[in-house]
PDB file of C-alpha atoms in Angstrom:
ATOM      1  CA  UNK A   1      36.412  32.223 130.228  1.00  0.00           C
ATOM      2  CA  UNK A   2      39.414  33.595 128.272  1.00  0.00           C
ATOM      3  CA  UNK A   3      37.988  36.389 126.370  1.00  0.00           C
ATOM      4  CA  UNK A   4      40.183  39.240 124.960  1.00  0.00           C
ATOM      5  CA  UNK A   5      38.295  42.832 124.583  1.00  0.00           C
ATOM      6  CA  UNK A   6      39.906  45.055 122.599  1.00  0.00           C
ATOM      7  CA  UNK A   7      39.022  48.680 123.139  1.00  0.00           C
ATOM      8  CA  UNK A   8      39.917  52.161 120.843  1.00  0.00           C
ATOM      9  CA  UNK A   9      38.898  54.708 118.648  1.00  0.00           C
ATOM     10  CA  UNK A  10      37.581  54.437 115.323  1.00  0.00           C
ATOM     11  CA  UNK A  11      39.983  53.727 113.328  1.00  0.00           C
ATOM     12  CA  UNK A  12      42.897  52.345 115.412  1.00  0.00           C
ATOM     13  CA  UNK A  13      42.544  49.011 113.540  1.00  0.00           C
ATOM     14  CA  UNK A  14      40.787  46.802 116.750  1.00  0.00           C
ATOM     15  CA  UNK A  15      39.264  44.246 113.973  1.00  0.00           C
ATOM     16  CA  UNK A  16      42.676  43.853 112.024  1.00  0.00           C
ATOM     17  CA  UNK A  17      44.697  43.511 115.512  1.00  0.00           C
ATOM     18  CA  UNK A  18      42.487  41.148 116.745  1.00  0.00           C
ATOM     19  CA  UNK A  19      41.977  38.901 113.873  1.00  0.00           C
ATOM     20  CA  UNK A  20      45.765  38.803 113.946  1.00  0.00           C
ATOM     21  CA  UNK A  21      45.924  38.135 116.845  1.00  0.00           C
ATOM     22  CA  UNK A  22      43.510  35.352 117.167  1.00  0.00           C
ATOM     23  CA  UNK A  23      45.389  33.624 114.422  1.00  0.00           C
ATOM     24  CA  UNK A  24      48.725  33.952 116.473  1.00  0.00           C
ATOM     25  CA  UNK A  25      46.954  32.534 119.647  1.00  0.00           C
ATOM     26  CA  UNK A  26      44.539  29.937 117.944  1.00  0.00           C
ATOM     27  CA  UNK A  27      41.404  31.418 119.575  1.00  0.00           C
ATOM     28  CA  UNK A  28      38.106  32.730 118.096  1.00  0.00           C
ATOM     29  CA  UNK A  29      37.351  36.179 116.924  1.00  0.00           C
ATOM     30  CA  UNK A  30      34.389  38.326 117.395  1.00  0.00           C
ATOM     31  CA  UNK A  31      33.645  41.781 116.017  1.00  0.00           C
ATOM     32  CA  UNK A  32      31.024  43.685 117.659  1.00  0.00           C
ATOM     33  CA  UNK A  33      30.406  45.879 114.637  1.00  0.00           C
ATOM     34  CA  UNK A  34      30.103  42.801 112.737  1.00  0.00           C
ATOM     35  CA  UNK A  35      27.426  41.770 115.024  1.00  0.00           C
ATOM     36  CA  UNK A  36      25.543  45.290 115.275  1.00  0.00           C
ATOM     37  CA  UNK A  37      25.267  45.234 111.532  1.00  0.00           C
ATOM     38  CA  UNK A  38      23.908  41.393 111.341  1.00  0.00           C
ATOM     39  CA  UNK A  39      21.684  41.877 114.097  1.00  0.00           C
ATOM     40  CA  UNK A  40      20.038  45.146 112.650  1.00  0.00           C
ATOM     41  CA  UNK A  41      20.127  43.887 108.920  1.00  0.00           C
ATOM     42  CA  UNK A  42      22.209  47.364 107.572  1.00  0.00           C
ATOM     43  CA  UNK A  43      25.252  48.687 107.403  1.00  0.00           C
ATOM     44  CA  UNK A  44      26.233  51.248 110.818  1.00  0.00           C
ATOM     45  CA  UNK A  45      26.083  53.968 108.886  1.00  0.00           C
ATOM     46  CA  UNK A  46      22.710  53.823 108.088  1.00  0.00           C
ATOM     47  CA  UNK A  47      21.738  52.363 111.123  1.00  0.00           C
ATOM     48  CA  UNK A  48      22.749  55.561 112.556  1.00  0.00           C
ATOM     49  CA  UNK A  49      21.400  58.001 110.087  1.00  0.00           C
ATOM     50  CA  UNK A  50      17.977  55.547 110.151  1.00  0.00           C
ATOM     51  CA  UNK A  51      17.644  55.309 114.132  1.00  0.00           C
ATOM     52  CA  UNK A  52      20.321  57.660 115.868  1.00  0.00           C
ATOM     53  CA  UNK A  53      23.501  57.320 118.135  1.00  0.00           C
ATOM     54  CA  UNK A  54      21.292  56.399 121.327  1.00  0.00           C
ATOM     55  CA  UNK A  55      19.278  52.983 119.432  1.00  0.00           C
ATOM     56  CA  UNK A  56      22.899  52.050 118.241  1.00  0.00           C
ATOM     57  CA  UNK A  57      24.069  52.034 121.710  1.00  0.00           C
ATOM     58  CA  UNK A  58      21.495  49.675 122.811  1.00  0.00           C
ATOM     59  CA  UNK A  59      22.065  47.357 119.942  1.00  0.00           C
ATOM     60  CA  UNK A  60      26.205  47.603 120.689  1.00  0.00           C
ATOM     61  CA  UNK A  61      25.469  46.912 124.353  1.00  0.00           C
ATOM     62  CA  UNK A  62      23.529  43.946 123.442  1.00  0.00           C
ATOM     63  CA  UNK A  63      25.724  42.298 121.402  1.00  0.00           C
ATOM     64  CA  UNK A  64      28.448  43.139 124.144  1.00  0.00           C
ATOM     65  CA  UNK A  65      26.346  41.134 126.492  1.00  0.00           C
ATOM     66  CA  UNK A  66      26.115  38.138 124.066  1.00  0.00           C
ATOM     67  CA  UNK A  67      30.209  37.776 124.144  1.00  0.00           C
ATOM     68  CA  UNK A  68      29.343  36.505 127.675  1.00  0.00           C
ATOM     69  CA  UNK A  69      28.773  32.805 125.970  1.00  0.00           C
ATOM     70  CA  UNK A  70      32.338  32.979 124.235  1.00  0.00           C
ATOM     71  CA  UNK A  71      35.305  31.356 125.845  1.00  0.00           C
ATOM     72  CA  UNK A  72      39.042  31.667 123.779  1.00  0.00           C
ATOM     73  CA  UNK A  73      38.223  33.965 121.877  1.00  0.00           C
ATOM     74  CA  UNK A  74      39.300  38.122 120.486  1.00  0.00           C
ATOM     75  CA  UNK A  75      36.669  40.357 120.924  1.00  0.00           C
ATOM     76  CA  UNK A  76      37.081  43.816 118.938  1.00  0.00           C
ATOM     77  CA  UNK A  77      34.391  46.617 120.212  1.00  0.00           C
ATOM     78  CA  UNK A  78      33.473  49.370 118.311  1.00  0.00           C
ATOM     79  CA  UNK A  79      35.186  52.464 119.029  1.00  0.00           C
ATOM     80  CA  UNK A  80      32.078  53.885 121.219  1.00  0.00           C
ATOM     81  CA  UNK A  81      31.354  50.636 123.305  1.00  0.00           C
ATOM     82  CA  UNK A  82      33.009  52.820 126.173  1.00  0.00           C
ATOM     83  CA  UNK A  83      29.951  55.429 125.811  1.00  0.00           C
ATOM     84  CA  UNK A  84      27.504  53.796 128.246  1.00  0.00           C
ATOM     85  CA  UNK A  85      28.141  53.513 131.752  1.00  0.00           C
ATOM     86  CA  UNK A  86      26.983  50.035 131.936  1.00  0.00           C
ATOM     87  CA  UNK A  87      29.023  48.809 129.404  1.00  0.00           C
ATOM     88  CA  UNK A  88      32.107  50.598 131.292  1.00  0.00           C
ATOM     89  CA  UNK A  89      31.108  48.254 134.550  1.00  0.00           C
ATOM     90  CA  UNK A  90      31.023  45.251 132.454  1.00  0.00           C
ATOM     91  CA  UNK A  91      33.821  45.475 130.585  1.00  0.00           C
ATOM     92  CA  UNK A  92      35.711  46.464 134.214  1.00  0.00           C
ATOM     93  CA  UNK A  93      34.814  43.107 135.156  1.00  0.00           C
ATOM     94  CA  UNK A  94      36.306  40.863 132.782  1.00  0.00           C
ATOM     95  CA  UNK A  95      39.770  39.545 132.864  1.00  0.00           C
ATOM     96  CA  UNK A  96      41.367  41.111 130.007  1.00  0.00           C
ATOM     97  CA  UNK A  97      40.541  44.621 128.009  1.00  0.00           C
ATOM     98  CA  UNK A  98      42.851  46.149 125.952  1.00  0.00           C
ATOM     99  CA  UNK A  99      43.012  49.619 124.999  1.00  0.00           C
ATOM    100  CA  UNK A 100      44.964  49.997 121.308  1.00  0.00           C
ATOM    101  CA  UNK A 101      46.318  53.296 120.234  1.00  0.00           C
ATOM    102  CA  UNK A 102      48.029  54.940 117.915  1.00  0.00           C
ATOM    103  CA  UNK A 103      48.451  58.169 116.797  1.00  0.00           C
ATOM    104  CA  UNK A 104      45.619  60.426 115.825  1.00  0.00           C
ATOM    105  CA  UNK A 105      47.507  61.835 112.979  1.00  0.00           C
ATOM    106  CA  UNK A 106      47.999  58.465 111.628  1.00  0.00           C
ATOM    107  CA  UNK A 107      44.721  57.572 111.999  1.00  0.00           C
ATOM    108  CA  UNK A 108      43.268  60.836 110.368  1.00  0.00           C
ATOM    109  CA  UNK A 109      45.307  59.845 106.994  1.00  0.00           C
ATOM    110  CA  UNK A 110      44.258  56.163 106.286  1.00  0.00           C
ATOM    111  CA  UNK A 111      40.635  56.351 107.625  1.00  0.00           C
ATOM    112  CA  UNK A 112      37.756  56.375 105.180  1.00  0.00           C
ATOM    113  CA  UNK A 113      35.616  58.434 107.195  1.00  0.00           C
ATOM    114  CA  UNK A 114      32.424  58.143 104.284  1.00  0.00           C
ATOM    115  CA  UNK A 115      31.936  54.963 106.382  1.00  0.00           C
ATOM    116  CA  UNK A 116      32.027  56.174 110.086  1.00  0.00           C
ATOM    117  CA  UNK A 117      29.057  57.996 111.436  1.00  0.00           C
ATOM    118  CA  UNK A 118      30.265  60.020 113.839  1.00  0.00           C
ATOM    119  CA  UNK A 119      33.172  61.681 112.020  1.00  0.00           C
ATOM    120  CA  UNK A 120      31.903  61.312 108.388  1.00  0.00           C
ATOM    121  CA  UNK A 121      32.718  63.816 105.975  1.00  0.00           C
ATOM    122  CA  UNK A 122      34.728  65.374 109.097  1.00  0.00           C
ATOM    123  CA  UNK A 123      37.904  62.802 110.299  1.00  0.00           C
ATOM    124  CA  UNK A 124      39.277  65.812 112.496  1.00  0.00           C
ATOM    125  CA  UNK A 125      36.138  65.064 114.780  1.00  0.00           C
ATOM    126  CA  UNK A 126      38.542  61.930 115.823  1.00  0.00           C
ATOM    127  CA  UNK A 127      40.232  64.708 117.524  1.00  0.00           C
ATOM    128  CA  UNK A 128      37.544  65.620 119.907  1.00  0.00           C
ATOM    129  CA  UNK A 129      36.283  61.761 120.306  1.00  0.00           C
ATOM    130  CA  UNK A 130      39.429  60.854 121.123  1.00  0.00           C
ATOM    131  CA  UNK A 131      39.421  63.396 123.922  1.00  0.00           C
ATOM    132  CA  UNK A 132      36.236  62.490 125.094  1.00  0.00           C
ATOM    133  CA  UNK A 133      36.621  58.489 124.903  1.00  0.00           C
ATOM    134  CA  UNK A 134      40.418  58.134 126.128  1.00  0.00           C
ATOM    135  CA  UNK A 135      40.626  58.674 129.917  1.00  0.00           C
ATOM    136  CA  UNK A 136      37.432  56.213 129.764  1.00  0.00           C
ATOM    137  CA  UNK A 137      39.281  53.505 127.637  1.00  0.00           C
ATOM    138  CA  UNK A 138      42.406  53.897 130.217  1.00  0.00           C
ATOM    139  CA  UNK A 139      39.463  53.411 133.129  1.00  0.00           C
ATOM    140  CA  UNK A 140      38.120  50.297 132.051  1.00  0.00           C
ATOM    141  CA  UNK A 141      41.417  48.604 129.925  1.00  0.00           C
ATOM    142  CA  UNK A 142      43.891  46.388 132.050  1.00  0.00           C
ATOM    143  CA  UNK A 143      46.679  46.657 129.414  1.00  0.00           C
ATOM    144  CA  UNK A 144      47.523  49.169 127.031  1.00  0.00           C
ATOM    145  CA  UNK A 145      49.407  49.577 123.555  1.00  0.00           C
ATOM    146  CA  UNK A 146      50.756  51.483 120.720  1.00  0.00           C
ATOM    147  CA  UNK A 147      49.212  49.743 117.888  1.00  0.00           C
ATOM    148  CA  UNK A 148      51.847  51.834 115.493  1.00  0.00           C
ATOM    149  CA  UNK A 149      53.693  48.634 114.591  1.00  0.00           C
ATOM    150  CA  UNK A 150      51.174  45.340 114.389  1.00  0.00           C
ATOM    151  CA  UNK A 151      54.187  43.057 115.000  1.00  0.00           C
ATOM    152  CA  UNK A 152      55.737  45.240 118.031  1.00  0.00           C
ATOM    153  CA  UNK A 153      51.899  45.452 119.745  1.00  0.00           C
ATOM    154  CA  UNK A 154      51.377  41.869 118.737  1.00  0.00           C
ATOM    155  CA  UNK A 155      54.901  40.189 120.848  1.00  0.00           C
ATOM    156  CA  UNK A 156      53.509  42.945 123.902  1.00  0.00           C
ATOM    157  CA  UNK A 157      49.808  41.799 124.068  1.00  0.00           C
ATOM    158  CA  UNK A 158      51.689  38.576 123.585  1.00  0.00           C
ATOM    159  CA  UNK A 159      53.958  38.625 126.486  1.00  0.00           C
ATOM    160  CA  UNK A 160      50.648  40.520 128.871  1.00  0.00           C
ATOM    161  CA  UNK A 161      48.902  37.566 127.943  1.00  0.00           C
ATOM    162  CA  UNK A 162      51.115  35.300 129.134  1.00  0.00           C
ATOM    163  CA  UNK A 163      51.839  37.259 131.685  1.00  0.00           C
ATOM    164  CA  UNK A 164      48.339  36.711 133.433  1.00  0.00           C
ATOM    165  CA  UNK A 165      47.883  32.895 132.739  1.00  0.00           C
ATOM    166  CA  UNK A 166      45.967  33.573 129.578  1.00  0.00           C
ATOM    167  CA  UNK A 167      48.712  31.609 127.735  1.00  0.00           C
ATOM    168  CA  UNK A 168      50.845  29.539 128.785  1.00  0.00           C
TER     169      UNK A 168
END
């Protein structure tokens, strides 16, 4: 199987991390947002503003369910994938979820939030989603790290990895 989810909020830099990381480990990588927006044919954004948090969901949880095909490869969800309750389950069940972090403040200062619907024109809403969506990326996440310092979180996820006979 081999699959690497990587879960966090908006923001925390789960598609940069994980293509890095896939380059370091010579396995695939996958971005769910990516997906979402090929799928529906638009951007997020106006996939939300055009059919609402809820239809987005759906769309996220089915492109979650297509990274059941992939074997070696990074999988970066989008900062909500934790949201539904089925998606929770699923991603409970697979052998290797990582929850990135960083600090919010951090976060707040280099994010463009024009391009992310649920805090756009607002970044302090990271705050509150952040409060919401952490104790449920800690539920479902089998590793955690500080994604303050790529190279630092990259030797960790490394050494986790190898850890549980992902790498050898």
């Amino acid at each position: 199987m081999k699959r690497i989810y990587l879960i966090g909020i908006t923001g925390v830099g789960k598609s940069t991390f994980g293509q890095t990381l896939a380059n370091v480990i010579n396995f695939g990588f996958h971005d769910l947002d990516e997906c979402a927006a090929n799928r529906s044919q638009m951007s997020i954004s106006d996939y939300f503003e055009i059919h609402g948090e809820a239809e987005f969901r759906a769309l996220e949880h089915e492109c979650l369910m297509m990274t059941e095909k992939l074997t070696h490869t990074v999988i970066a969800c989008g900062g909500g994938i934790v949201e539904r309750e089925d998606n929770q389950e699923w991603l409970k069940k697979q052998d290797v979820v990582i929850y990135l972090h960083r600090g919010l403040e951090g976060i707040v200062a280099d994010l463009d939030a024009r391009h992310r619907p649920l805090i756009k024109g607002h970044p302090e809403m990271l705050y509150t989603l952040n409060a919401r969506r952490d104790p449920l990326y800690r539920l479902v996440s089998k590793f955690s790290v500080d994604n303050g310092s790529v190279t630092e979180g990259l030797r960790a996820v490394i050494a986790f990895l190898k850890e549980e006979g992902v790498l050898s």
